[in-house]
Coordinates of C-alpha atoms in Angstrom, one line a residue:
M1 CA 0.0 0.0 0.0
T2 CA 1.3 3.5 -0.9
L3 CA 2.5 5.4 2.1
R4 CA 0.5 8.4 3.1
T5 CA 2.9 11.1 1.9
L6 CA 3.2 14.8 2.6
F7 CA 5.5 17.0 0.5
L8 CA 6.5 20.1 2.5
Q9 CA 8.2 23.4 1.9
A10 CA 8.6 24.2 5.6
P11 CA 7.6 27.5 7.4
S12 CA 10.4 30.0 7.4
F13 CA 11.1 33.8 7.4
D14 CA 8.2 36.1 6.5
G15 CA 8.5 36.6 2.8
Y16 CA 11.2 34.0 2.3
D17 CA 11.2 32.4 -1.1
G18 CA 12.6 28.9 -0.6
G19 CA 11.1 27.2 -3.6
A20 CA 13.5 25.1 -5.7
G21 CA 12.7 27.3 -8.7
A22 CA 14.3 30.2 -7.0
R23 CA 18.0 30.7 -8.0
Y24 CA 18.7 32.2 -4.7
Q25 CA 16.7 31.2 -1.6
M26 CA 16.1 34.5 0.3
K27 CA 13.8 37.4 0.9
R28 CA 13.9 39.6 -2.2
E29 CA 13.8 43.3 -2.9
V30 CA 10.2 42.9 -4.1
K31 CA 8.3 40.0 -2.5
S32 CA 8.0 37.1 -5.0
F33 CA 7.4 33.4 -4.8
W34 CA 8.4 30.7 -7.2
Y35 CA 6.5 27.4 -7.5
P36 CA 8.0 24.5 -5.6
T37 CA 8.3 22.5 -8.8
W38 CA 10.9 20.1 -7.5
L39 CA 8.5 19.0 -4.8
A40 CA 5.4 19.0 -7.1
Q41 CA 7.1 16.6 -9.5
P42 CA 7.4 13.6 -7.1
A43 CA 4.1 14.6 -5.6
A44 CA 2.6 14.1 -9.0
L45 CA 4.0 10.5 -9.0
V46 CA 2.8 9.5 -5.5
E47 CA -0.9 8.6 -5.4
G48 CA -2.8 10.3 -2.6
S49 CA 0.0 12.7 -1.7
K50 CA -0.4 16.3 -0.6
L51 CA 1.9 19.3 -1.2
I52 CA 2.2 22.2 1.3
D53 CA 4.2 25.3 0.4
A54 CA 4.1 27.1 3.8
P55 CA 6.2 30.3 3.0
A56 CA 4.2 31.3 0.0
H57 CA 0.9 30.7 1.8
D58 CA 2.0 32.5 5.0
Q59 CA 1.6 29.4 7.1
S60 CA 3.3 28.8 10.4
W61 CA 4.0 25.5 12.1
D62 CA 0.8 25.8 14.1
D63 CA -1.1 26.2 10.8
I64 CA 0.1 22.9 9.4
K65 CA 1.1 20.7 12.3
H66 CA -2.1 18.7 12.2
E67 CA -1.2 17.6 8.6
V68 CA 1.5 15.2 9.9
D69 CA -0.8 13.3 12.3
D70 CA -2.1 10.8 9.7
R71 CA 1.0 10.6 7.5
D72 CA 3.5 7.9 7.1
L73 CA 6.1 9.8 5.1
V74 CA 7.1 13.5 4.9
I75 CA 9.4 14.8 2.2
L76 CA 11.0 18.2 3.0
H77 CA 12.8 20.4 0.4
T78 CA 15.7 22.1 2.0
S79 CA 18.6 24.5 1.0
T80 CA 21.7 25.8 2.5
P81 CA 20.1 29.0 3.9
S82 CA 17.0 27.2 5.2
F83 CA 18.6 24.0 6.5
R84 CA 18.7 24.8 10.2
Q85 CA 15.0 25.8 10.2
D86 CA 14.1 22.8 8.1
V87 CA 15.8 20.5 10.5
H88 CA 13.9 22.2 13.4
T89 CA 10.7 21.5 11.5
A90 CA 11.7 17.8 11.0
E91 CA 12.2 17.5 14.8
L92 CA 8.8 19.1 15.5
I93 CA 7.2 16.6 13.1
K94 CA 9.0 13.6 14.7
A95 CA 8.1 14.8 18.2
R96 CA 4.4 15.0 17.2
N97 CA 4.4 11.7 15.2
P98 CA 7.3 9.5 16.3
N99 CA 6.4 6.8 13.7
I100 CA 6.6 9.0 10.7
M101 CA 9.5 8.7 8.2
I102 CA 11.2 11.9 7.2
G103 CA 13.3 12.5 4.1
L104 CA 15.1 15.6 2.8
I105 CA 15.6 16.6 -0.8
G106 CA 17.5 19.4 -2.5
A107 CA 21.0 20.5 -3.6
K108 CA 22.1 21.0 0.0
V109 CA 21.7 17.3 1.0
A110 CA 22.8 16.1 -2.4
V111 CA 26.3 17.5 -1.9
E112 CA 26.6 17.4 1.9
T113 CA 25.0 14.1 2.5
Q114 CA 26.9 12.9 5.6
K115 CA 26.8 16.3 7.3
S116 CA 23.1 16.6 6.6
M117 CA 22.3 13.2 8.1
E118 CA 24.4 13.9 11.1
A119 CA 22.5 17.2 11.8
S120 CA 19.6 15.3 13.5
T121 CA 18.3 11.9 14.2
A122 CA 14.9 13.1 13.1
I123 CA 16.1 12.7 9.5
D124 CA 15.6 9.1 8.3
F125 CA 17.1 9.6 4.9
V126 CA 18.2 12.1 2.3
A127 CA 17.8 11.7 -1.5
R128 CA 20.7 12.5 -3.6
N129 CA 20.7 14.0 -7.1
E130 CA 17.4 13.7 -9.1
F131 CA 14.9 12.2 -6.6
D132 CA 11.5 11.8 -8.4
F133 CA 11.4 8.1 -8.7
T134 CA 13.5 7.6 -5.6
I135 CA 10.7 9.1 -3.6
L136 CA 8.1 7.0 -5.5
D137 CA 10.0 3.8 -4.6
I138 CA 10.0 4.8 -0.9
A139 CA 6.3 5.8 -1.0
N140 CA 5.5 2.5 -2.6
G141 CA 7.0 0.7 0.4
M142 CA 10.4 -0.4 -0.9
P143 CA 12.8 -1.0 1.9
L144 CA 15.3 1.8 2.3
S145 CA 18.2 -0.7 1.9
E146 CA 17.0 -1.4 -1.7
V147 CA 16.3 2.2 -2.9
D148 CA 18.9 3.7 -5.3
G149 CA 20.0 7.3 -4.7
I150 CA 19.6 7.7 -0.9
S151 CA 21.6 7.8 2.2
W152 CA 19.7 6.5 5.2
R153 CA 19.9 5.6 8.9
N154 CA 19.6 2.0 9.8
D155 CA 18.3 0.5 13.1
A156 CA 21.7 0.7 14.6
G157 CA 21.8 4.4 13.9
E158 CA 24.5 4.0 11.2
I159 CA 24.4 6.1 8.0
V160 CA 24.3 3.9 4.9
N161 CA 25.0 5.2 1.4
N162 CA 23.2 3.3 -1.3
R163 CA 24.4 3.3 -4.9
D164 CA 23.5 6.2 -7.1
R165 CA 20.3 6.3 -9.1
A166 CA 20.7 6.4 -12.9
V167 CA 20.2 9.8 -14.4
L168 CA 16.7 10.2 -15.8
E169 CA 16.8 10.5 -19.6
N170 CA 13.2 10.1 -20.6
M171 CA 11.7 13.3 -19.4
D172 CA 8.3 12.5 -20.8
S173 CA 8.1 9.8 -18.1
L174 CA 7.4 12.5 -15.6
P175 CA 3.8 13.5 -15.1
F176 CA 2.7 17.2 -15.3
V177 CA 3.2 19.3 -12.2
S178 CA 0.4 21.8 -13.0
P179 CA -2.4 19.5 -11.8
I180 CA -0.6 19.5 -8.4
Y181 CA -0.5 23.3 -8.4
K182 CA -4.2 23.3 -9.0
R183 CA -5.0 20.7 -6.4
D184 CA -2.8 21.9 -3.5
L185 CA -1.7 25.5 -4.1
T186 CA -3.3 28.9 -4.3
I187 CA -2.2 30.1 -7.7
E188 CA -2.6 33.7 -6.8
K189 CA 0.1 33.4 -4.0
Y190 CA 2.8 33.1 -6.7
F191 CA 4.1 36.3 -8.2
G192 CA 7.3 38.0 -9.4
G193 CA 8.0 41.7 -10.1
Y194 CA 8.5 41.1 -13.8
L195 CA 5.9 38.4 -14.5
L196 CA 2.2 38.9 -15.3
H197 CA -0.1 37.8 -12.4
P198 CA -1.1 35.2 -11.9
Y199 CA 1.4 33.1 -13.6
V200 CA 2.3 29.4 -13.8
S201 CA 5.8 28.0 -14.2
F202 CA 7.2 24.6 -15.0
Y203 CA 10.2 22.9 -16.7
T204 CA 10.4 21.6 -20.3
G205 CA 13.8 20.0 -19.5
R206 CA 16.5 19.7 -16.9
G207 CA 20.2 20.5 -16.9
C208 CA 22.2 23.3 -18.5
K209 CA 25.1 23.2 -20.9
S210 CA 26.7 26.3 -19.5
R211 CA 29.4 26.0 -16.8
C212 CA 28.9 29.1 -14.7
T213 CA 30.9 28.6 -11.6
F214 CA 28.3 30.1 -9.2
C215 CA 25.1 28.4 -10.6
L216 CA 23.8 25.8 -8.1
W217 CA 21.4 23.4 -10.0
P218 CA 23.5 22.2 -12.9
Q219 CA 26.5 21.5 -10.6
T220 CA 24.5 19.6 -8.1
V221 CA 21.1 18.1 -9.1
G222 CA 20.4 18.8 -12.8
G223 CA 23.7 18.2 -14.5
H224 CA 25.2 19.8 -17.6
N225 CA 23.3 17.5 -20.1
Y226 CA 20.2 19.4 -21.1
R227 CA 17.5 16.7 -21.2
T228 CA 14.2 17.8 -22.7
R229 CA 10.6 16.8 -22.8
S230 CA 9.1 16.3 -26.2
I231 CA 7.4 19.4 -27.6
A232 CA 4.1 17.5 -27.8
H233 CA 4.4 16.7 -24.0
V234 CA 5.0 20.3 -23.2
I235 CA 2.2 21.6 -25.3
E236 CA -0.2 19.1 -23.7
E237 CA 0.6 20.6 -20.3
V238 CA 0.1 24.1 -21.6
R239 CA -3.3 23.0 -22.8
Y240 CA -4.0 21.7 -19.4
V241 CA -3.1 25.1 -17.8
Q242 CA -5.3 27.0 -20.3
R243 CA -8.2 24.7 -19.6
E244 CA -8.0 24.1 -15.9
I245 CA -6.2 27.2 -14.6
P246 CA -7.8 29.8 -16.9
Q247 CA -6.9 32.8 -14.7
T248 CA -3.2 32.3 -15.8
K249 CA -1.9 35.3 -17.6
E250 CA 1.5 34.0 -18.4
I251 CA 3.5 30.7 -18.5
F252 CA 7.1 30.9 -17.5
F253 CA 9.4 28.0 -18.6
D254 CA 11.8 27.6 -15.8
D255 CA 14.5 25.6 -17.6
D256 CA 18.0 27.0 -16.7
T257 CA 18.4 28.1 -20.3
L258 CA 15.4 27.2 -22.6
T259 CA 17.3 28.9 -25.5
D260 CA 20.2 26.5 -25.4
H261 CA 18.7 24.5 -28.3
T262 CA 17.6 27.2 -30.8
T263 CA 15.9 24.8 -33.2
R264 CA 13.9 23.3 -30.4
V265 CA 12.8 26.6 -28.9
E266 CA 11.8 27.8 -32.4
E267 CA 9.6 24.7 -32.9
L268 CA 8.2 25.1 -29.4
A269 CA 7.4 28.7 -30.0
I270 CA 5.5 28.0 -33.2
E271 CA 3.3 25.4 -31.3
L272 CA 2.8 27.9 -28.5
G273 CA 1.8 30.5 -31.0
K274 CA -1.0 28.2 -32.2
L275 CA -2.5 28.2 -28.7
G276 CA -2.3 32.0 -28.3
V277 CA -0.5 31.7 -25.0
T278 CA 1.7 34.5 -23.5
W279 CA 4.9 33.1 -22.2
S280 CA 8.4 33.9 -20.9
C281 CA 11.6 32.0 -20.1
N282 CA 15.2 32.1 -19.0
A283 CA 17.7 32.9 -21.8
K284 CA 21.4 33.4 -22.3
A285 CA 22.2 36.8 -23.9
N286 CA 23.4 35.2 -27.1
V287 CA 20.1 34.2 -28.9
P288 CA 20.3 35.1 -32.6
Y289 CA 17.8 37.6 -34.0
K290 CA 16.1 35.0 -36.2
T291 CA 15.2 32.9 -33.2
L292 CA 14.1 35.9 -31.1
K293 CA 11.8 37.0 -33.9
I294 CA 10.1 33.6 -34.1
M295 CA 9.7 33.5 -30.4
K296 CA 8.2 37.1 -30.3
E297 CA 5.8 36.4 -33.1
N298 CA 4.5 33.4 -31.2
G299 CA 3.7 34.8 -27.8
L300 CA 7.0 35.5 -26.1
R301 CA 6.7 38.5 -23.8
L302 CA 9.7 38.5 -21.6
L303 CA 13.2 37.0 -21.2
L304 CA 14.9 36.6 -17.9
V305 CA 18.6 37.1 -18.8
G306 CA 21.7 36.6 -16.6
Y307 CA 24.1 39.3 -17.6
E308 CA 26.0 38.9 -14.3
S309 CA 28.7 41.5 -15.1
G310 CA 29.7 44.1 -17.6
N311 CA 33.3 43.2 -17.3
Q312 CA 34.6 40.7 -19.8
Q313 CA 37.3 39.3 -17.6
I314 CA 34.9 38.5 -14.8
L315 CA 32.6 36.7 -17.3
H316 CA 35.7 34.6 -18.3
N317 CA 36.5 34.1 -14.6
I318 CA 33.1 32.6 -13.9
K319 CA 33.1 30.5 -17.2
K320 CA 29.9 32.3 -18.4
G321 CA 30.7 31.7 -22.0
L322 CA 29.4 35.1 -23.1
R323 CA 30.9 38.1 -24.7
T324 CA 29.7 41.6 -23.7
D325 CA 29.5 42.7 -27.4
V326 CA 27.3 39.7 -28.2
A327 CA 25.1 40.6 -25.2
R328 CA 24.8 44.2 -26.3
Q329 CA 23.6 43.1 -29.7
F330 CA 21.2 40.6 -28.3
T331 CA 19.7 43.3 -26.0
K332 CA 19.4 45.7 -29.0
D333 CA 17.6 43.0 -30.9
C334 CA 15.2 42.4 -28.0
H335 CA 14.4 46.1 -27.7
A336 CA 13.8 46.3 -31.5
L337 CA 11.4 43.4 -31.4
G338 CA 9.6 44.6 -28.3
I339 CA 10.8 41.7 -26.0
V340 CA 10.8 42.8 -22.4
I341 CA 14.0 41.9 -20.5
H342 CA 14.5 41.3 -16.8
G343 CA 18.2 41.4 -16.3
T344 CA 20.1 39.8 -13.4
F345 CA 23.5 41.0 -12.2
I346 CA 25.8 39.7 -9.5
L347 CA 28.3 41.7 -7.5
G348 CA 31.3 40.2 -5.7
L349 CA 32.3 37.6 -8.2
P350 CA 36.0 36.6 -8.5
G351 CA 38.0 39.5 -10.1
E352 CA 35.6 42.1 -8.8
T353 CA 36.9 45.6 -8.0
T354 CA 35.3 48.9 -7.4
E355 CA 36.2 49.7 -11.0
T356 CA 34.5 46.6 -12.4
I357 CA 31.4 47.3 -10.3
E358 CA 31.3 50.8 -11.8
E359 CA 31.7 49.2 -15.2
T360 CA 28.7 46.9 -14.6
I361 CA 26.5 49.7 -13.4
L362 CA 27.2 51.8 -16.5
Y363 CA 26.7 48.6 -18.6
A364 CA 23.3 48.0 -17.1
K365 CA 22.3 51.6 -17.7
E366 CA 23.5 51.4 -21.3
I367 CA 21.7 48.2 -22.3
N368 CA 18.7 49.2 -20.1
P369 CA 16.7 46.1 -19.4
H370 CA 13.1 46.9 -18.3
T371 CA 13.8 45.6 -14.7
I372 CA 16.8 44.3 -12.9
Q373 CA 17.8 42.1 -10.0
V374 CA 21.2 42.7 -8.3
S375 CA 22.4 39.8 -6.1
L376 CA 25.5 39.2 -4.0
A377 CA 27.8 36.4 -5.1
A378 CA 26.6 33.4 -3.1
P379 CA 29.1 30.5 -2.6
Y380 CA 26.6 27.5 -2.3
P381 CA 28.2 24.2 -1.3
G382 CA 28.6 22.0 -4.4
T383 CA 29.6 24.8 -6.7
F384 CA 33.0 25.6 -8.1
L385 CA 32.7 29.0 -6.6
Y386 CA 32.4 27.5 -3.2
K387 CA 35.5 25.4 -3.7
Q388 CA 37.4 28.4 -5.1
A389 CA 36.4 30.7 -2.3
T390 CA 37.2 28.4 0.5
E391 CA 40.6 27.5 -1.0
N392 CA 41.5 31.1 -1.5
G393 CA 40.2 32.3 1.9
W394 CA 37.5 34.5 0.4
F395 CA 35.1 33.2 3.1
D396 CA 35.0 30.8 6.0
G397 CA 33.0 28.1 4.4
S398 CA 30.0 28.6 6.7
D399 CA 26.4 28.1 5.6
H400 CA 25.3 31.4 6.9
L401 CA 24.3 33.1 3.7
L402 CA 21.4 35.1 5.2
T403 CA 20.7 37.4 8.1
D404 CA 18.4 36.0 10.8
G405 CA 15.6 37.8 9.0
G406 CA 16.2 36.1 5.7
N407 CA 18.0 38.9 3.8
Q408 CA 21.1 38.0 1.7
I409 CA 24.5 39.0 3.1
A410 CA 27.8 39.5 1.3
Q411 CA 29.8 36.3 2.0
L412 CA 32.8 36.9 -0.2
S413 CA 35.5 39.3 0.8
Y414 CA 38.8 40.0 -1.0
P415 CA 42.0 41.7 0.2
H416 CA 41.3 44.6 -2.1
L417 CA 37.5 44.6 -1.8
P418 CA 35.9 43.9 1.6
A419 CA 32.4 42.4 1.8
S420 CA 31.1 45.6 3.4
V421 CA 31.9 47.5 0.2
I422 CA 30.3 44.9 -2.1
F423 CA 27.2 44.9 0.1
D424 CA 26.8 48.7 -0.1
K425 CA 27.3 48.7 -3.8
V426 CA 24.0 46.7 -4.3
E427 CA 22.0 49.6 -3.0
E428 CA 24.0 52.1 -5.1
F429 CA 23.4 49.9 -8.2
Y430 CA 19.6 49.9 -7.7
K431 CA 19.4 53.6 -7.1
R432 CA 21.5 54.6 -10.1
F433 CA 19.6 52.3 -12.4
Y434 CA 16.0 53.1 -11.3
F435 CA 16.3 56.7 -10.1
R436 CA 16.9 58.1 -13.6
P437 CA 14.3 60.3 -15.2
T438 CA 14.0 58.1 -18.3
K439 CA 13.5 54.9 -16.2
I440 CA 11.1 56.6 -13.8
W441 CA 9.0 57.8 -16.8
E442 CA 9.1 54.4 -18.4
I443 CA 7.7 52.8 -15.2
V444 CA 5.1 55.6 -14.7
S445 CA 4.0 55.3 -18.3
E446 CA 3.5 51.6 -17.7
M447 CA 1.4 52.3 -14.6
L448 CA -0.8 54.9 -16.4
R449 CA -1.6 52.4 -19.1
D450 CA -2.9 49.7 -16.8
W451 CA -4.7 50.1 -13.5
D452 CA -3.7 46.7 -12.2
M453 CA -0.1 47.6 -13.0
M454 CA -0.6 50.8 -11.1
K455 CA -1.6 49.0 -8.0
R456 CA 1.1 46.4 -8.4
R457 CA 3.9 48.9 -8.9
L458 CA 2.8 51.0 -6.0
R459 CA 2.9 47.9 -3.7
E460 CA 6.3 46.9 -5.1
G461 CA 7.6 50.5 -4.6
V462 CA 6.7 50.2 -0.9
E463 CA 8.4 46.8 -0.7
F464 CA 11.5 48.1 -2.5
F465 CA 12.0 51.0 -0.1
D466 CA 11.4 48.7 2.8
F467 CA 14.2 46.5 1.2
L468 CA 16.5 49.5 1.2
R469 CA 15.6 50.2 4.8
R470 CA 16.3 46.6 5.9
R471 CA 19.7 46.8 4.2
K472 CA 20.5 49.8 6.4
T473 CA 19.6 47.7 9.4
V474 CA 22.0 44.9 8.3
E475 CA 24.7 47.5 7.6
I476 CA 24.4 48.9 11.1
A477 CA 24.4 45.4 12.7
R478 CA 27.5 44.6 10.7

């Protein structure tokens, strides 16, 4: 008999986005929540399961504790920033229901398996790498000793590491996640500053060919082989969303880089165009004009683009595989075609100086994406950046990536560029980008054209200024 299974994104900081779709787990400058897709996927495989995403639904432990009373198995998604809180939740669950089995999934436990298991005896097992069918085997009652891809605690309290699970190649063997969203989540709870609301996001494939040294998922769980679902399979899920979640205004494809295969994305775009759907995706800033044009003509609205830095040497240092001149032309092409860009930048990467930060700020103003996100370089365990930073003494190797309130802190510090300076430059970056007359008018014009956008931007403005205020508090504490 299938174990009664609960999939849980545990309660955390107010406004904390811990979903696996989030590239950085933290509170953001404008409140946003990504779908917990990596939890929804195995939930779709396990009959009779339930998914709870507590942070997005503003749920505390008291709100959800009764849910574990009649369960046999709880699967918690965890990350480096949230690990201590997630372990605390696991201990609360075990205290309330001593017979329940608890497993952890996520990049954190995939790369720090032994350390994660030793953190608490409340943890019965952790699933390494891709874990969809691993969790299905356990939910179907397979003895832990026989399940590939896990590390577990036997009756003697010893930690046993089973053999690895084979990498999933047939992505069409995975069921749709959107029915789980509809069944267990409140769609309106998920929003981002640059996406239409409400939106739905899911993956059309896993893995990323790029080798960016800081990027967590390809180096830990997803791998560098981009494995894709068939276009027919993707289109069928889009049809489901249109039919069953009709309030959806936009579909975001959360693949690390959907545009890695230009022929495939062109074919997918043409099929999406036939459905009349509005969609967006992650993209590298090197997509040729021909492909961009096909995408735009078939419903593409926005691209989320990781520019990271305006300095070419830093892009080489992080193995981005991108030239700034190519990125400039790509951005010009997007502007010409009317494709909206949300650009992401990272301060504090290897090779950073006050001069390169200035270069990146000027670069961002020049290429002028519609909106931006500026993050601090985060050395997540399992990434090359983590290894590089610990070996060079750029940080102490701790897992303390956030303040106690969930805000990101500057972890990396260089002899010529201390963490305090990098931290302060984020605020300067935002102010110099957004507080320009042309950018202010661009956003005001957008608000005047759409009453819903007016209300949304005003709310986001309040959140943004609160974000700046919180940073001042962190700076004073520092």
